[in-house]
Short mmCIF file of C-alpha atoms in Angstrom, two decimals:
data_model
loop_
_atom_site.label_atom_id
_atom_site.label_comp_id
_atom_site.label_asym_id
_atom_site.label_seq_id
_atom_site.Cartn_x
_atom_site.Cartn_y
_atom_site.Cartn_z
CA MET P 8 -19.47 33.80 7.63
CA THR P 9 -19.10 31.72 4.48
CA SER P 10 -19.88 28.03 4.78
CA ILE P 11 -18.19 25.29 2.82
CA ALA P 12 -19.95 22.15 1.63
CA ALA P 13 -19.17 18.80 3.24
CA LEU P 14 -18.00 15.87 1.18
CA PRO P 15 -20.71 13.23 0.72
CA ALA P 16 -19.22 10.42 2.81
CA THR P 17 -20.33 6.81 2.62
CA ARG P 18 -19.05 6.16 6.13
CA PRO P 19 -19.89 8.81 8.74
CA SER P 20 -17.30 9.47 11.41
CA GLN P 21 -17.74 9.86 15.14
CA SER P 22 -15.72 12.46 17.05
CA GLN P 23 -14.55 11.97 20.62
CA ARG P 24 -12.07 13.35 23.13
CA VAL P 25 -9.53 10.98 24.67
CA SER P 26 -6.78 11.76 27.18
CA LEU P 27 -3.51 10.16 26.10
CA ARG P 28 -0.62 10.50 28.55
CA GLY P 29 -2.27 13.54 30.12
CA LEU P 30 -2.82 15.42 26.84
CA ASP P 31 -6.28 15.88 25.35
CA HIS P 32 -6.60 14.23 21.92
CA HIS P 33 -9.29 14.43 19.27
CA VAL P 34 -10.04 10.99 17.79
CA LEU P 35 -12.23 10.10 14.82
CA THR P 36 -13.76 6.65 14.49
CA TRP P 37 -15.71 5.02 11.69
CA GLY P 38 -17.83 1.87 11.83
CA ASP P 39 -19.04 -0.54 14.48
CA PRO P 40 -16.77 -0.93 17.54
CA SER P 41 -17.35 -4.70 17.38
CA ALA P 42 -15.79 -4.91 13.89
CA ARG P 43 -12.11 -5.56 13.15
CA LYS P 44 -10.00 -2.64 14.37
CA LEU P 45 -7.79 -0.58 12.09
CA PHE P 46 -5.62 2.23 13.48
CA LEU P 47 -4.74 5.10 11.13
CA LEU P 48 -2.02 7.69 11.81
CA HIS P 49 -1.71 10.79 9.64
CA GLY P 50 1.41 12.62 8.48
CA TRP P 51 3.10 15.95 9.19
CA MET P 52 0.76 18.96 9.00
CA ASP P 53 -2.23 16.69 8.41
CA VAL P 54 -5.25 15.55 10.43
CA ALA P 55 -7.22 12.37 11.14
CA ALA P 56 -9.99 13.36 8.69
CA SER P 57 -7.42 12.94 5.91
CA PHE P 58 -8.30 9.21 5.98
CA GLN P 59 -11.99 9.76 5.16
CA PHE P 60 -11.51 8.91 1.48
CA LEU P 61 -9.57 5.72 2.28
CA VAL P 62 -12.16 4.61 4.85
CA ASP P 63 -14.90 5.20 2.29
CA ALA P 64 -13.04 2.93 -0.14
CA LEU P 65 -12.70 -0.02 2.25
CA ALA P 66 -14.81 -2.95 1.10
CA GLY P 67 -14.95 -4.79 4.42
CA GLU P 68 -16.40 -3.88 7.79
CA TRP P 69 -13.83 -2.13 9.96
CA TYR P 70 -13.76 -0.10 13.13
CA ALA P 71 -11.27 2.53 11.98
CA ILE P 72 -9.62 4.71 14.63
CA ALA P 73 -7.64 7.82 13.70
CA PRO P 74 -6.33 10.42 16.17
CA ASP P 75 -5.27 13.95 15.46
CA LEU P 76 -1.67 13.56 16.64
CA ARG P 77 -0.59 15.87 19.46
CA GLY P 78 -0.40 19.45 18.25
CA TYR P 79 -2.41 18.73 15.09
CA GLY P 80 -6.02 19.36 14.22
CA ARG P 81 -8.15 19.55 17.34
CA SER P 82 -5.78 17.75 19.70
CA GLY P 83 -3.97 19.53 22.52
CA TRP P 84 -0.81 21.55 21.93
CA GLN P 85 2.52 20.96 23.67
CA PRO P 86 4.24 24.28 24.48
CA GLN P 87 7.66 22.61 24.87
CA GLY P 88 7.58 21.36 21.30
CA TYR P 89 7.18 18.00 19.61
CA TRP P 90 9.40 14.94 19.82
CA PHE P 91 9.10 11.74 17.83
CA PRO P 92 9.22 9.42 20.90
CA ASP P 93 6.10 11.14 22.24
CA TYR P 94 4.13 10.12 19.15
CA VAL P 95 5.22 6.52 19.67
CA ALA P 96 4.18 6.61 23.34
CA ASP P 97 0.87 8.27 22.41
CA LEU P 98 0.18 5.39 20.00
CA GLU P 99 0.68 2.87 22.79
CA ALA P 100 -1.71 4.86 25.00
CA LEU P 101 -4.25 4.90 22.14
CA LEU P 102 -4.01 1.10 21.80
CA ASP P 103 -4.50 0.74 25.55
CA VAL P 104 -7.77 2.67 25.24
CA PHE P 105 -9.23 1.07 22.11
CA ALA P 106 -7.54 -2.35 21.89
CA PRO P 107 -6.17 -3.38 25.30
CA GLY P 108 -4.40 -6.73 25.19
CA GLU P 109 -4.87 -7.04 21.41
CA ALA P 110 -2.35 -7.18 18.57
CA ALA P 111 -3.29 -4.26 16.33
CA ALA P 112 -3.35 -3.55 12.60
CA LEU P 113 -1.57 -0.23 12.04
CA VAL P 114 -1.60 2.04 8.99
CA GLY P 115 0.35 5.28 8.85
CA HIS P 116 1.05 7.92 6.23
CA SER P 117 4.46 9.65 6.04
CA LEU P 118 5.23 10.71 9.64
CA GLY P 119 2.47 8.34 10.76
CA GLY P 120 4.09 5.51 8.81
CA ASN P 121 7.37 6.09 10.61
CA ILE P 122 5.54 6.09 13.95
CA VAL P 123 3.78 2.76 13.36
CA MET P 124 6.98 1.08 12.14
CA HIS P 125 8.92 2.36 15.15
CA TYR P 126 6.25 1.10 17.51
CA ALA P 127 6.07 -2.29 15.80
CA GLY P 128 9.80 -2.77 16.34
CA VAL P 129 9.75 -1.70 19.98
CA ARG P 130 6.55 -3.57 20.92
CA PRO P 131 6.39 -6.43 18.39
CA GLN P 132 3.87 -8.36 20.47
CA ARG P 133 1.34 -5.50 20.21
CA VAL P 134 1.24 -5.40 16.39
CA ARG P 135 -0.08 -7.96 13.92
CA ALA P 136 0.36 -6.01 10.67
CA VAL P 137 1.95 -2.71 9.59
CA VAL P 138 1.24 -0.57 6.52
CA SER P 139 3.25 2.55 5.71
CA LEU P 140 2.01 4.91 3.01
CA ASP P 141 4.95 6.82 1.54
CA GLY P 142 6.78 6.83 4.87
CA PHE P 143 10.20 5.19 4.84
CA GLY P 144 12.30 7.18 7.29
CA ILE P 145 14.21 10.32 6.33
CA PRO P 146 17.64 10.83 4.75
CA ALA P 147 20.60 9.77 6.87
CA GLU P 148 22.46 12.65 8.54
CA ASP P 149 26.13 13.02 9.39
CA ALA P 150 27.02 13.28 13.08
CA ALA P 151 29.15 16.32 12.20
CA LEU P 152 25.90 18.26 11.74
CA ALA P 153 25.09 18.00 15.47
CA PRO P 154 26.47 21.42 16.58
CA SER P 155 24.82 23.38 13.77
CA LYS P 156 21.48 21.58 14.19
CA PHE P 157 21.40 22.28 17.91
CA ARG P 158 22.37 25.91 17.28
CA ALA P 159 19.57 26.33 14.71
CA TRP P 160 17.07 24.89 17.17
CA LEU P 161 18.15 27.28 19.92
CA ASP P 162 17.97 30.23 17.53
CA ALA P 163 14.45 29.24 16.49
CA GLN P 164 13.24 29.48 20.10
CA LEU P 165 13.83 33.25 20.02
CA GLN P 166 11.05 33.90 17.49
CA PRO P 167 7.58 32.45 18.13
CA ALA P 168 6.41 30.29 15.25
CA GLU P 169 3.23 31.41 13.51
CA PHE P 170 1.03 30.46 10.58
CA ALA P 171 -0.25 33.23 8.37
CA PRO P 172 -4.08 33.45 8.29
CA TYR P 173 -6.05 32.72 5.14
CA ALA P 174 -8.73 35.04 3.77
CA SER P 175 -11.28 32.20 3.81
CA LEU P 176 -11.70 28.44 3.97
CA GLN P 177 -11.91 28.54 0.18
CA ARG P 178 -8.37 29.91 0.14
CA VAL P 179 -7.25 27.03 2.34
CA ALA P 180 -8.83 24.61 -0.13
CA ALA P 181 -7.10 26.38 -3.01
CA ARG P 182 -3.74 26.00 -1.22
CA LEU P 183 -4.36 22.28 -0.79
CA VAL P 184 -5.03 21.92 -4.51
CA LYS P 185 -1.90 23.93 -5.28
CA ASN P 186 0.11 21.57 -3.10
CA ASN P 187 -1.47 18.52 -4.73
CA PRO P 188 -3.08 19.15 -8.15
CA ARG P 189 -4.59 15.64 -8.11
CA LEU P 190 -6.86 16.67 -5.26
CA THR P 191 -10.40 17.33 -6.45
CA ALA P 192 -12.08 20.57 -5.43
CA GLU P 193 -14.68 18.63 -3.47
CA ARG P 194 -12.06 16.76 -1.46
CA ALA P 195 -10.03 19.93 -0.92
CA HIS P 196 -13.07 21.71 0.48
CA PHE P 197 -13.73 18.78 2.82
CA LEU P 198 -10.15 18.77 4.10
CA ALA P 199 -10.06 22.56 4.49
CA ARG P 200 -12.79 22.37 7.16
CA HIS P 201 -10.57 20.06 9.20
CA TRP P 202 -7.25 21.76 8.52
CA ALA P 203 -8.55 25.18 9.49
CA GLU P 204 -11.20 26.97 11.54
CA GLU P 205 -13.32 29.80 10.22
CA GLN P 206 -13.05 33.03 12.23
CA ALA P 207 -15.83 35.51 12.96
CA ASP P 208 -14.67 37.78 10.13
CA GLY P 209 -14.73 34.94 7.58
CA SER P 210 -10.97 34.41 7.59
CA ALA P 211 -9.49 31.02 8.43
CA ARG P 212 -6.64 29.87 10.67
CA LEU P 213 -4.92 26.51 10.59
CA THR P 214 -5.83 24.35 13.59
CA SER P 215 -2.36 22.82 14.05
CA ASP P 216 0.38 24.20 16.29
CA PRO P 217 2.90 26.29 14.31
CA ARG P 218 5.67 24.95 16.55
CA HIS P 219 5.75 21.99 14.16
CA LYS P 220 7.74 24.27 11.85
CA LEU P 221 10.67 24.41 14.30
CA PRO P 222 13.83 22.50 13.33
CA PHE P 223 14.98 19.45 15.27
CA PRO P 224 18.12 19.74 17.43
CA THR P 225 19.14 16.09 16.94
CA VAL P 226 20.84 14.20 14.12
CA TYR P 227 18.79 11.45 12.45
CA ARG P 228 20.64 8.22 13.26
CA VAL P 229 19.39 5.92 10.51
CA GLU P 230 21.26 2.85 11.77
CA GLU P 231 19.30 3.02 15.03
CA VAL P 232 16.08 3.15 13.03
CA PHE P 233 17.15 0.14 10.96
CA ALA P 234 17.86 -1.80 14.16
CA ILE P 235 14.30 -1.13 15.35
CA TRP P 236 12.84 -2.14 11.97
CA ARG P 237 14.76 -5.42 12.11
CA SER P 238 12.97 -6.19 15.41
CA ILE P 239 9.52 -6.10 13.77
CA ARG P 240 7.88 -9.53 13.62
CA ALA P 241 4.62 -8.53 11.94
CA PRO P 242 4.35 -8.44 8.13
CA VAL P 243 5.08 -4.99 6.72
CA LEU P 244 3.58 -3.44 3.58
CA TRP P 245 5.04 -0.31 2.03
CA LEU P 246 2.97 1.64 -0.49
CA VAL P 247 4.65 4.32 -2.60
CA GLY P 248 3.05 6.73 -5.05
CA ALA P 249 4.43 6.14 -8.55
CA GLU P 250 5.03 9.88 -8.89
CA SER P 251 6.05 10.62 -5.31
CA ASN P 252 9.19 12.71 -4.86
CA LEU P 253 10.00 10.89 -1.60
CA PRO P 254 12.28 8.16 -3.06
CA ARG P 255 14.59 10.76 -4.64
CA TRP P 256 14.61 12.80 -1.40
CA LEU P 257 15.57 9.75 0.67
CA ASP P 258 18.69 8.60 -1.12
CA GLY P 259 19.19 10.89 -4.09
CA PRO P 260 18.65 9.69 -7.67
CA ALA P 261 18.94 5.96 -8.20
CA GLU P 262 21.97 4.86 -10.18
CA ASN P 263 19.63 3.64 -12.90
CA GLU P 264 16.28 5.35 -12.39
CA ASP P 265 14.88 4.05 -15.65
CA ALA P 266 15.41 0.50 -14.39
CA ASP P 267 14.12 1.06 -10.84
CA PRO P 268 13.30 4.52 -9.48
CA PHE P 269 12.58 2.93 -6.09
CA ALA P 270 15.96 1.24 -5.63
CA GLY P 271 16.72 3.26 -2.49
CA VAL P 272 13.32 2.42 -1.00
CA ARG P 273 13.90 -1.28 -1.69
CA ARG P 274 17.28 -1.12 0.06
CA ARG P 275 15.56 0.18 3.18
CA LEU P 276 12.81 -2.42 2.90
CA ALA P 277 15.47 -5.13 3.14
CA HIS P 278 15.77 -4.38 6.87
CA PHE P 279 12.40 -6.06 7.52
CA ALA P 280 12.05 -9.77 8.14
CA ASP P 281 8.76 -9.82 6.18
CA GLY P 282 8.30 -6.74 4.00
CA ARG P 283 6.97 -5.98 0.56
CA LEU P 284 6.57 -2.91 -1.63
CA GLU P 285 3.60 -1.97 -3.82
CA VAL P 286 3.56 0.99 -6.21
CA ILE P 287 0.29 2.93 -6.60
CA ALA P 288 -0.09 4.29 -10.14
CA ASP P 289 -1.03 7.92 -10.83
CA ALA P 290 -0.36 8.96 -7.23
CA GLY P 291 2.05 11.26 -5.47
CA HIS P 292 2.99 11.54 -1.80
CA MET P 293 -0.66 11.90 -0.70
CA LEU P 294 -1.65 8.58 -2.25
CA GLN P 295 -4.57 8.08 0.15
CA HIS P 296 -6.06 11.25 -1.38
CA ASP P 297 -5.04 10.57 -4.97
CA GLN P 298 -6.04 6.90 -5.27
CA PRO P 299 -7.94 5.79 -2.15
CA ALA P 300 -9.67 2.89 -3.93
CA ALA P 301 -6.35 1.51 -5.22
CA VAL P 302 -4.77 1.89 -1.77
CA ALA P 303 -7.70 0.12 -0.09
CA ALA P 304 -7.58 -2.68 -2.68
CA VAL P 305 -3.98 -3.46 -1.69
CA ILE P 306 -4.31 -2.94 2.07
CA GLU P 307 -7.34 -5.12 2.75
CA PRO P 308 -6.00 -8.41 1.30
CA PHE P 309 -2.71 -7.78 3.06
CA LEU P 310 -4.44 -7.32 6.43
CA ALA P 311 -6.66 -10.34 5.79
CA GLY P 312 -3.56 -12.49 5.33
CA ALA P 313 -1.80 -11.24 8.46
CA PRO P 314 -1.75 -13.75 11.36
#
């Protein structure tokens, strides 16, 4: 078998197994458990180790806690599929294990950002600060789509979802770089070892459940999401990559993109009682990979100022 070099990490992680709502979860932690706690939730088709570069860039002493969400990485799979409310409930179970009775600082990327914001609106007393990295909901959907969405979901159940194998972990790393050209080869190799497992013949298979590829049967009701966001009492920080394609995907091109390419994002931010937006230069959607030092430099003062 071919080995792949580990990334020199300034902060070593600890791996543990935790049962959350009856499902086995893999959780990574960094730092001293007596330090300030920071919960980190990854995005779709990602893993907890994706935060290694951000944790390395933190200047202060933190006890950082990042789970592989259900069905991702080395956490347990759910044969019946994956539903957003389960991620929110899993987060509450995680807080009950690592920070019972405490108001937590939450950071999430993409899907993870939507999870932490949802939780902060439903359980405002459990959250003291929220940071979302390039995660601002998804485009609004018309209720008229409901029959076709449900039909597509039923049709998808007839064919088991699968991920194609890779010839090697190096090929996985190459795919990561193709997806994000800003990713250095060293970081891609590090991530590949967590995204995939090497097989006896040297090939590699992704560790996450391919059922995540299945479509959702429900319409995204953005007004319900806005109502939850308006219930958040903690300060909220949104970070967007200057070259992320997410703002255009959310609301289509801004009326005057030259003046403000993030106009649609700012409109959504207006639903928070205390929210602000920061743009990270020379970064795309994976801004915690592209510019971890810049992301850390914005997050830490924000968390320090949170009540």
